[in-house]
Tab-separated table of C-alpha atoms in Angstrom:
chain	number	residue	atom	x	y	z
A	1473	MET	CA	-61.631	-24.406	21.187
A	1474	THR	CA	-58.960	-22.327	22.785
A	1475	LYS	CA	-57.218	-25.077	24.755
A	1476	ALA	CA	-55.672	-26.981	21.832
A	1477	PRO	CA	-53.702	-24.057	20.439
A	1478	LEU	CA	-52.614	-23.166	23.944
A	1479	LEU	CA	-51.433	-26.721	24.642
A	1480	LEU	CA	-49.639	-26.849	21.284
A	1481	ALA	CA	-47.899	-23.586	21.993
A	1482	THR	CA	-46.949	-24.851	25.439
A	1483	ALA	CA	-45.546	-28.065	23.988
A	1484	LEU	CA	-43.518	-26.175	21.400
A	1485	PHE	CA	-42.230	-23.830	24.071
A	1486	ALA	CA	-41.276	-26.762	26.294
A	1487	GLY	CA	-39.508	-28.452	23.397
A	1488	LEU	CA	-37.609	-25.264	22.661
A	1489	ASN	CA	-36.549	-25.042	26.270
A	1490	THR	CA	-35.305	-28.624	26.145
A	1491	VAL	CA	-33.227	-28.011	23.008
A	1492	THR	CA	-31.804	-24.831	24.449
A	1493	ALA	CA	-30.874	-26.538	27.681
A	1494	GLN	CA	-29.094	-29.321	25.821
A	1495	ASN	CA	-27.309	-26.997	23.364
A	1496	VAL	CA	-26.353	-23.964	25.350
A	1497	PRO	CA	-25.249	-21.236	22.956
A	1498	PRO	CA	-21.864	-19.600	23.566
A	1499	GLU	CA	-21.709	-16.421	25.551
A	1500	ALA	CA	-21.896	-13.223	23.566
A	1501	THR	CA	-18.557	-11.800	22.469
A	1502	PRO	CA	-18.169	-8.265	23.808
A	1503	PHE	CA	-17.448	-6.183	20.728
A	1504	GLN	CA	-18.180	-2.620	19.805
A	1505	MET	CA	-17.287	-0.925	16.538
A	1506	GLN	CA	-16.189	2.647	16.918
A	1507	GLY	CA	-14.048	5.257	15.274
A	1508	ASN	CA	-13.310	8.884	14.693
A	1509	ILE	CA	-13.136	10.932	11.538
A	1510	TYR	CA	-10.589	13.729	11.387
A	1511	LEU	CA	-9.084	15.210	8.241
A	1512	PRO	CA	-6.401	17.840	8.827
A	1513	ARG	CA	-6.956	21.139	7.062
A	1514	LYS	CA	-5.283	21.151	3.655
A	1515	LEU	CA	-2.622	23.804	2.982
A	1516	PRO	CA	-0.692	24.509	-0.230
A	1517	ALA	CA	2.801	23.045	-0.584
A	1518	THR	CA	4.610	26.380	-0.790
A	1519	PRO	CA	8.415	26.518	-1.290
A	1520	GLU	CA	8.757	27.566	2.346
A	1521	ARG	CA	6.784	24.565	3.567
A	1522	VAL	CA	8.680	22.126	1.340
A	1523	ALA	CA	11.936	23.582	2.697
A	1524	SER	CA	10.687	22.923	6.233
A	1525	LEU	CA	10.426	19.138	5.728
A	1526	LYS	CA	12.757	17.221	8.018
A	1527	ALA	CA	15.061	14.468	6.757
A	1528	PRO	CA	18.158	12.788	8.251
A	1529	ALA	CA	21.490	14.606	8.069
A	1530	GLY	CA	22.902	14.553	4.563
A	1531	PHE	CA	19.507	14.346	2.843
A	1532	THR	CA	17.640	17.190	1.169
A	1533	VAL	CA	13.996	17.384	0.067
A	1534	SER	CA	12.956	19.448	-2.941
A	1535	ALA	CA	10.068	19.747	-5.388
A	1536	TYR	CA	10.908	17.649	-8.447
A	1537	ALA	CA	7.650	18.543	-10.218
A	1538	GLU	CA	4.785	20.855	-9.293
A	1539	GLY	CA	1.346	21.801	-10.561
A	1540	LEU	CA	0.355	18.226	-11.392
A	1541	ASP	CA	-3.192	16.937	-11.135
A	1542	MET	CA	-3.441	14.276	-8.418
A	1543	PRO	CA	-0.241	12.306	-9.207
A	1544	ARG	CA	-0.582	8.742	-7.899
A	1545	MET	CA	1.531	5.769	-9.001
A	1546	LEU	CA	5.001	6.111	-10.523
A	1547	ALA	CA	7.156	4.097	-12.922
A	1548	LEU	CA	10.739	5.064	-13.744
A	1549	ALA	CA	12.365	4.265	-17.080
A	1550	PRO	CA	16.097	3.415	-17.390
A	1551	ASN	CA	16.763	6.804	-19.038
A	1552	GLY	CA	15.206	8.644	-16.094
A	1553	ASP	CA	11.809	9.358	-17.647
A	1554	LEU	CA	9.082	9.220	-15.022
A	1555	TYR	CA	5.529	8.084	-15.709
A	1556	VAL	CA	2.756	9.098	-13.320
A	1557	SER	CA	-0.906	8.084	-13.212
A	1558	ASN	CA	-4.021	10.047	-12.289
A	1559	ARG	CA	-6.716	7.590	-11.180
A	1560	VAL	CA	-9.584	10.108	-11.421
A	1561	LYS	CA	-8.948	11.220	-15.007
A	1562	GLY	CA	-7.385	7.914	-15.985
A	1563	THR	CA	-4.306	9.542	-17.474
A	1564	VAL	CA	-0.635	8.650	-17.642
A	1565	THR	CA	1.795	11.569	-17.909
A	1566	LEU	CA	5.462	11.588	-18.890
A	1567	LEU	CA	7.782	13.743	-16.774
A	1568	ARG	CA	11.352	14.420	-17.871
A	1569	ASP	CA	14.287	16.127	-16.195
A	1570	ALA	CA	16.317	16.544	-19.378
A	1571	ASN	CA	19.250	18.500	-17.912
A	1572	LYS	CA	19.439	16.374	-14.735
A	1573	ASP	CA	19.178	19.360	-12.404
A	1574	GLY	CA	16.613	17.734	-10.134
A	1575	LYS	CA	13.661	19.577	-11.672
A	1576	VAL	CA	11.208	18.414	-14.340
A	1577	GLU	CA	11.113	20.475	-17.551
A	1578	LEU	CA	8.856	18.345	-19.758
A	1579	THR	CA	5.313	17.284	-18.867
A	1580	LYS	CA	3.302	15.401	-21.487
A	1581	GLN	CA	0.185	13.231	-21.268
A	1582	VAL	CA	0.830	9.941	-23.065
A	1583	ALA	CA	-2.220	7.754	-22.311
A	1584	GLN	CA	-5.806	7.852	-21.089
A	1585	LYS	CA	-8.217	5.086	-20.183
A	1586	PRO	CA	-10.847	5.052	-17.414
A	1587	HIS	CA	-9.365	4.466	-13.933
A	1588	LEU	CA	-5.715	3.921	-14.920
A	1589	HIS	CA	-3.678	3.569	-11.751
A	1590	GLY	CA	-0.931	0.947	-11.363
A	1591	LEU	CA	2.186	1.251	-13.556
A	1592	ALA	CA	5.164	-1.012	-14.269
A	1593	LEU	CA	7.946	-0.898	-16.885
A	1594	LYS	CA	9.838	-3.797	-18.419
A	1595	ASP	CA	11.732	-4.373	-21.670
A	1596	GLY	CA	10.559	-1.161	-23.287
A	1597	LYS	CA	6.907	-1.679	-22.449
A	1598	LEU	CA	4.668	0.146	-19.973
A	1599	TYR	CA	2.004	-1.937	-18.212
A	1600	MET	CA	-1.011	-0.053	-16.864
A	1601	ALA	CA	-3.715	-1.393	-14.549
A	1602	ALA	CA	-7.251	-0.042	-14.330
A	1603	VAL	CA	-9.999	-1.588	-12.209
A	1604	ARG	CA	-10.873	-4.547	-14.442
A	1605	GLU	CA	-8.370	-4.060	-17.262
A	1606	LEU	CA	-4.644	-4.504	-17.712
A	1607	TYR	CA	-3.063	-2.718	-20.676
A	1608	VAL	CA	0.384	-2.690	-22.257
A	1609	ALA	CA	2.016	-0.263	-24.686
A	1610	ASP	CA	5.409	0.072	-26.317
A	1611	VAL	CA	7.516	2.977	-25.116
A	1612	LYS	CA	8.715	4.996	-28.096
A	1613	ALA	CA	12.133	6.625	-28.381
A	1614	ASP	CA	10.714	10.010	-27.407
A	1615	GLY	CA	9.028	8.594	-24.294
A	1616	THR	CA	5.505	8.598	-25.697
A	1617	LEU	CA	3.496	5.386	-25.958
A	1618	GLY	CA	2.247	3.290	-28.800
A	1619	GLU	CA	-1.247	1.870	-28.959
A	1620	LEU	CA	-2.614	0.544	-25.681
A	1621	LYS	CA	-3.337	-3.165	-26.029
A	1622	THR	CA	-5.696	-4.957	-23.646
A	1623	LEU	CA	-4.148	-7.976	-21.922
A	1624	TYR	CA	-7.022	-8.615	-19.485
A	1625	LYS	CA	-10.489	-7.145	-19.076
A	1626	ASP	CA	-11.870	-9.459	-16.397
A	1627	LEU	CA	-10.056	-8.418	-13.234
A	1628	PRO	CA	-12.318	-8.441	-10.134
A	1629	ASP	CA	-14.971	-5.759	-9.786
A	1630	ALA	CA	-14.150	-2.669	-7.807
A	1631	GLY	CA	-15.368	-1.866	-4.330
A	1632	GLN	CA	-13.831	0.022	-1.455
A	1633	HIS	CA	-10.306	-0.656	-2.734
A	1634	ALA	CA	-10.183	-0.246	-6.494
A	1635	ASN	CA	-6.574	0.914	-6.862
A	1636	ARG	CA	-4.658	-1.893	-8.555
A	1637	THR	CA	-0.868	-1.719	-8.354
A	1638	LEU	CA	1.836	-3.462	-10.389
A	1639	GLN	CA	5.446	-4.539	-9.886
A	1640	PHE	CA	7.805	-6.862	-11.724
A	1641	GLY	CA	9.598	-9.334	-9.501
A	1642	PRO	CA	13.176	-10.614	-9.735
A	1643	ASP	CA	11.690	-13.700	-11.394
A	1644	GLY	CA	10.626	-11.500	-14.311
A	1645	LYS	CA	6.943	-12.060	-13.595
A	1646	LEU	CA	4.323	-9.353	-13.123
A	1647	TYR	CA	2.542	-9.058	-9.773
A	1648	LEU	CA	-0.797	-7.275	-9.430
A	1649	SER	CA	-2.414	-6.312	-6.135
A	1650	VAL	CA	-6.209	-6.529	-5.915
A	1651	GLY	CA	-7.703	-4.970	-2.788
A	1652	SER	CA	-10.825	-6.056	-0.948
A	1653	THR	CA	-14.241	-4.757	-1.966
A	1654	CYS	CA	-15.101	-3.825	1.610
A	1655	ASN	CA	-13.797	-2.907	5.026
A	1656	ALA	CA	-14.325	-6.463	6.344
A	1657	CYS	CA	-16.419	-9.146	4.639
A	1658	ASP	CA	-16.304	-12.573	3.024
A	1659	GLU	CA	-15.393	-12.067	-0.615
A	1660	ASP	CA	-17.270	-14.004	-3.285
A	1661	ASN	CA	-14.516	-13.588	-5.869
A	1662	PRO	CA	-11.373	-15.548	-4.854
A	1663	GLU	CA	-9.204	-12.923	-6.598
A	1664	ASN	CA	-10.279	-10.089	-4.293
A	1665	ALA	CA	-8.051	-9.242	-1.328
A	1666	THR	CA	-5.094	-10.966	-3.001
A	1667	LEU	CA	-1.804	-10.567	-4.791
A	1668	LEU	CA	-1.929	-12.069	-8.294
A	1669	GLN	CA	0.898	-13.371	-10.456
A	1670	VAL	CA	0.095	-12.411	-14.041
A	1671	ASN	CA	1.287	-13.716	-17.396
A	1672	THR	CA	2.151	-10.709	-19.552
A	1673	ASP	CA	1.050	-12.430	-22.759
A	1674	GLY	CA	-2.550	-12.422	-21.545
A	1675	SER	CA	-2.660	-16.197	-21.127
A	1676	GLY	CA	-3.761	-16.238	-17.499
A	1677	ARG	CA	-2.999	-15.461	-13.880
A	1678	THR	CA	-2.807	-17.195	-10.519
A	1679	VAL	CA	-3.436	-16.177	-6.931
A	1680	TYR	CA	-0.074	-15.750	-5.202
A	1681	ALA	CA	-1.275	-14.749	-1.704
A	1682	THR	CA	-4.665	-14.211	-0.061
A	1683	GLY	CA	-6.178	-12.565	3.013
A	1684	LEU	CA	-4.715	-9.160	2.128
A	1685	ARG	CA	-7.162	-6.322	2.722
A	1686	ASN	CA	-5.268	-3.776	0.608
A	1687	THR	CA	-1.557	-4.235	-0.074
A	1688	ILE	CA	-0.734	-1.365	-2.413
A	1689	GLY	CA	3.022	-1.133	-1.779
A	1690	PHE	CA	5.263	-4.204	-2.168
A	1691	ASP	CA	8.847	-4.926	-3.212
A	1692	TRP	CA	11.556	-7.588	-3.070
A	1693	HIS	CA	14.522	-7.541	-0.686
A	1694	PRO	CA	17.623	-6.839	-2.816
A	1695	THR	CA	19.691	-9.639	-1.247
A	1696	THR	CA	17.306	-12.385	-0.148
A	1697	LYS	CA	14.742	-11.694	-2.907
A	1698	ALA	CA	11.967	-12.207	-0.321
A	1699	LEU	CA	8.788	-10.263	-1.082
A	1700	PHE	CA	7.467	-7.761	1.488
A	1701	GLY	CA	4.281	-5.693	1.459
A	1702	MET	CA	2.379	-3.289	3.694
A	1703	ASP	CA	-1.274	-4.210	4.275
A	1704	HIS	CA	-3.980	-1.791	5.441
A	1705	GLY	CA	-5.767	-2.585	8.689
A	1706	ILE	CA	-9.545	-2.682	9.169
A	1707	ASP	CA	-11.266	0.642	9.931
A	1708	TRP	CA	-13.812	1.418	12.658
A	1709	LEU	CA	-12.010	-0.452	15.404
A	1710	GLY	CA	-11.007	2.650	17.333
A	1711	ASP	CA	-7.939	4.830	17.085
A	1712	GLU	CA	-5.363	2.142	17.865
A	1713	ASP	CA	-6.755	-0.923	16.021
A	1714	GLN	CA	-6.200	-2.417	13.512
A	1715	GLN	CA	-2.529	-1.589	13.033
A	1716	GLU	CA	-0.929	-1.578	9.596
A	1717	GLU	CA	0.944	-4.798	8.784
A	1718	LEU	CA	4.353	-5.465	7.255
A	1719	ASN	CA	4.130	-8.963	5.795
A	1720	GLN	CA	6.550	-11.257	4.056
A	1721	LEU	CA	4.429	-12.417	1.151
A	1722	LYS	CA	4.894	-16.104	0.359
A	1723	PRO	CA	3.356	-18.267	-2.388
A	1724	GLY	CA	0.064	-19.703	-1.139
A	1725	GLY	CA	0.156	-17.669	2.058
A	1726	ASN	CA	-3.077	-16.568	3.727
A	1727	TYR	CA	-2.672	-13.381	5.779
A	1728	GLY	CA	-5.845	-13.660	7.817
A	1729	TRP	CA	-8.151	-10.878	6.619
A	1730	PRO	CA	-10.962	-10.550	7.541
A	1731	SER	CA	-11.058	-13.143	10.351
A	1732	ILE	CA	-7.658	-12.573	11.975
A	1733	ILE	CA	-6.088	-9.165	12.560
A	1734	ALA	CA	-2.651	-8.110	13.791
A	1735	ASN	CA	-0.883	-10.819	15.816
A	1736	GLY	CA	-3.570	-13.480	15.797
A	1737	LYS	CA	-6.425	-11.430	17.219
A	1738	PRO	CA	-9.866	-12.744	16.112
A	1739	TYR	CA	-12.236	-10.329	14.421
A	1740	PRO	CA	-15.683	-11.278	15.794
A	1741	ALA	CA	-17.676	-9.900	12.875
A	1742	ASN	CA	-16.166	-12.365	10.390
A	1743	LYS	CA	-15.757	-15.954	11.510
A	1744	PRO	CA	-13.522	-18.055	9.246
A	1745	LYS	CA	-15.418	-18.797	6.037
A	1746	SER	CA	-13.878	-22.275	6.040
A	1747	GLY	CA	-15.875	-23.240	9.136
A	1748	GLU	CA	-12.717	-23.614	11.208
A	1749	THR	CA	-12.353	-22.114	14.654
A	1750	TYR	CA	-10.358	-18.923	14.959
A	1751	ALA	CA	-7.508	-20.899	16.503
A	1752	GLN	CA	-7.475	-23.415	13.664
A	1753	PHE	CA	-7.621	-20.685	11.044
A	1754	ASP	CA	-4.920	-18.621	12.741
A	1755	ALA	CA	-2.615	-21.637	12.957
A	1756	LYS	CA	-2.513	-21.752	9.164
A	1757	ALA	CA	-2.410	-17.987	8.584
A	1758	VAL	CA	0.803	-15.991	8.183
A	1759	ARG	CA	1.241	-13.336	10.845
A	1760	PRO	CA	2.833	-9.934	10.189
A	1761	LEU	CA	6.491	-9.381	11.008
A	1762	LEU	CA	6.016	-5.781	12.151
A	1763	LEU	CA	3.038	-3.575	13.006
A	1764	TYR	CA	2.705	0.181	12.517
A	1765	LYS	CA	0.375	2.815	13.958
A	1766	ALA	CA	-3.241	2.245	12.922
A	1767	HIS	CA	-4.843	4.171	10.046
A	1768	SER	CA	-1.527	5.560	8.727
A	1769	ALA	CA	-2.415	4.181	5.260
A	1770	PRO	CA	0.830	2.867	3.755
A	1771	LEU	CA	0.822	3.280	-0.016
A	1772	GLY	CA	4.327	2.927	-1.446
A	1773	LEU	CA	7.216	0.605	-0.559
A	1774	VAL	CA	10.635	0.459	-2.194
A	1775	PHE	CA	13.951	-1.046	-1.125
A	1776	ASN	CA	17.139	0.961	-1.451
A	1777	ARG	CA	19.290	-0.601	-4.163
A	1778	SER	CA	21.716	2.275	-4.570
A	1779	GLN	CA	25.332	2.296	-3.448
A	1780	GLN	CA	25.196	6.078	-3.271
A	1781	LEU	CA	23.429	6.180	0.090
A	1782	PRO	CA	25.316	5.617	3.357
A	1783	ALA	CA	25.992	1.992	4.310
A	1784	GLU	CA	23.367	2.041	7.057
A	1785	TYR	CA	20.709	2.405	4.347
A	1786	GLN	CA	21.695	-0.696	2.416
A	1787	ASN	CA	18.657	-2.991	2.146
A	1788	THR	CA	16.502	-0.420	3.928
A	1789	ALA	CA	12.875	-0.248	2.809
A	1790	PHE	CA	11.195	3.146	2.459
A	1791	VAL	CA	7.425	3.352	3.007
A	1792	THR	CA	5.082	6.261	2.317
A	1793	MET	CA	2.363	6.790	4.905
A	1794	HIS	CA	-0.470	8.567	3.094
A	1795	GLY	CA	-2.153	9.646	6.323
A	1796	SER	CA	-5.206	8.812	8.409
A	1797	TRP	CA	-8.822	9.910	8.220
A	1798	ASN	CA	-10.347	7.353	10.660
A	1799	ARG	CA	-8.519	8.567	13.768
A	1800	ALA	CA	-8.970	11.395	16.291
A	1801	GLN	CA	-5.264	12.274	16.232
A	1802	PRO	CA	-3.742	12.090	12.733
A	1803	SER	CA	-1.200	9.380	11.970
A	1804	GLY	CA	0.968	8.964	8.897
A	1805	TYR	CA	1.618	11.916	6.564
A	1806	LYS	CA	5.303	10.960	6.401
A	1807	ILE	CA	7.916	8.653	4.895
A	1808	VAL	CA	9.346	5.989	7.162
A	1809	ARG	CA	12.192	3.538	6.784
A	1810	VAL	CA	12.237	-0.118	7.808
A	1811	ARG	CA	15.548	-1.376	9.131
A	1812	PHE	CA	16.468	-4.937	8.145
A	1813	ASN	CA	19.140	-7.074	9.772
A	1814	GLU	CA	21.885	-8.956	7.953
A	1815	GLN	CA	19.632	-11.999	7.685
A	1816	GLY	CA	17.070	-9.968	5.745
A	1817	GLN	CA	14.495	-9.706	8.522
A	1818	PRO	CA	12.737	-6.408	9.370
A	1819	GLN	CA	13.635	-4.997	12.777
A	1820	GLN	CA	11.859	-1.677	13.276
A	1821	PHE	CA	10.199	1.368	11.727
A	1822	GLU	CA	11.842	4.789	11.940
A	1823	ASP	CA	10.790	8.219	10.710
A	1824	PHE	CA	12.635	9.266	7.560
A	1825	VAL	CA	10.946	12.392	6.160
A	1826	THR	CA	8.434	14.239	8.333
A	1827	GLY	CA	6.860	17.667	8.568
A	1828	TRP	CA	3.830	17.465	6.277
A	1829	LEU	CA	1.656	17.738	9.386
A	1830	VAL	CA	1.781	21.278	10.797
A	1831	GLU	CA	-0.040	23.553	13.223
A	1832	ASN	CA	-0.033	20.962	16.017
A	1833	ASP	CA	-1.130	18.268	13.561
A	1834	LYS	CA	-4.295	20.201	12.715
A	1835	SER	CA	-3.207	20.929	9.129
A	1836	GLU	CA	-1.233	19.211	6.357
A	1837	PHE	CA	0.376	20.280	3.104
A	1838	GLY	CA	1.075	16.888	1.602
A	1839	ARG	CA	0.117	13.206	1.523
A	1840	PRO	CA	3.003	10.978	0.366
A	1841	CYS	CA	1.765	8.394	-2.096
A	1842	ALA	CA	3.989	6.357	-4.470
A	1843	ILE	CA	7.774	6.079	-4.162
A	1844	VAL	CA	10.487	4.982	-6.602
A	1845	GLN	CA	14.282	5.183	-6.570
A	1846	ALA	CA	16.228	6.887	-9.342
A	1847	ALA	CA	19.611	5.772	-10.671
A	1848	ASP	CA	21.402	8.393	-8.576
A	1849	GLY	CA	19.873	6.952	-5.400
A	1850	SER	CA	17.354	9.740	-4.904
A	1851	LEU	CA	13.768	8.913	-3.998
A	1852	LEU	CA	10.889	10.347	-6.020
A	1853	VAL	CA	7.647	10.602	-4.060
A	1854	SER	CA	4.234	11.588	-5.397
A	1855	ASP	CA	1.773	13.725	-3.443
A	1856	ASP	CA	-1.742	13.305	-4.839
A	1857	ASP	CA	-3.114	15.918	-2.457
A	1858	ASN	CA	-1.044	18.895	-3.636
A	1859	GLY	CA	0.109	17.899	-7.122
A	1860	VAL	CA	3.781	17.657	-6.195
A	1861	ILE	CA	6.480	15.065	-6.738
A	1862	TYR	CA	9.245	15.386	-4.170
A	1863	ARG	CA	12.879	14.436	-4.621
A	1864	VAL	CA	14.689	13.143	-1.534
A	1865	ALA	CA	18.400	13.128	-2.359
A	1866	TYR	CA	21.523	12.286	-0.421
A	1867	THR	CA	23.917	15.212	-0.648
A	1868	GLY	CA	26.401	14.189	2.045
A	1869	GLY	CA	29.082	13.700	-0.608
A	1870	GLY	CA	31.100	10.766	-1.890
A	1871	LYS	CA	33.612	10.890	0.943
A	1872	ALA	CA	30.894	10.502	3.545
A	1873	VAL	CA	29.472	7.505	1.723
A	1874	LYS	CA	32.847	5.775	1.471
A	1875	LYS	CA	33.533	6.479	5.117
A	1876	GLU	CA	30.198	4.957	6.117
A	1877	LYS	CA	30.876	1.872	4.003
A	1878	LYS	CA	34.316	1.397	5.527
A	1879	ARG	CA	32.912	1.520	9.042
A	1880	GLY	CA	30.238	-1.003	8.079
């Protein structure tokens, strides 16, 4: 009675051994997820601390607006009015420097819907992105808004990256960034982890680029019109991986997330969903042009289009690094510039405004967030940690600018 089951079990075991011997599984991939959590102590952005910020010679940094409640994304109107979103309260606030002295005098809430975040202005209309909705409203003569009209209410569900951002391209079309729902996973919705091209009449949208974990800041090169964006790297890969990516975003491009990170490095936890090998998948993916220190969290990107900055800043891109949390030694908490060559290709990152990290990098008094450029060439930068909008202005004088241009 006991021999039959024993023989059957032996036969099954022998068969299993035969199959295993004929189909030897691959060796295990050595891989260990790890990481550190460190948040610098938050300090107030006092006038003395703002004055201590370091910028290149000829530039000054000042507080353009203070006492705001978590200012996030920015949109600048042709008349200089600045609109700022608060993603927690879902508000949009109008800021106005009426006498053009570099300091806001008027602050007025002009809209509120749950989770409003991304902002973009075009032809007298303000476009506002929430998690699943895209709204539009007419801008009135006094800067307030008309009724918010819903263009879309079926954007992808939120997840880890729910902060949609908006920009109008030189082609006049609206681009909307949709982050991934997770740190690293296979998305079910093909619109997650993408950049979308959106029809502003509500008639539809298309996927412009995929494989983007969270590209919040993007802009077009003033001369070549090529589109560039900063993508966030995967967390929990240690202090030095995955680095932040500067990508040239092309129609139909796949930028590798979550299977390929950095310069073609396979991510073992997520094999290509297509069934391809890593090598096959990587061969079709678009690799980044530059990499930046891991966990710095780039949020805003804008190209200089002003003739009022020195010649060496023509076609420079400015990027806000919001600052790390998943790293033992803090990274980010600064504004950097990206130098481009005459052919329109990025060459290197350089510090531009630093000093928000203090006390041997144990404390901070600001986290740069969105960035826009005003008509006078100054940069307006939001700080959602301390309720400040900074103004970075070139004060070297007209003669210095002309001299720089002549040398160039």
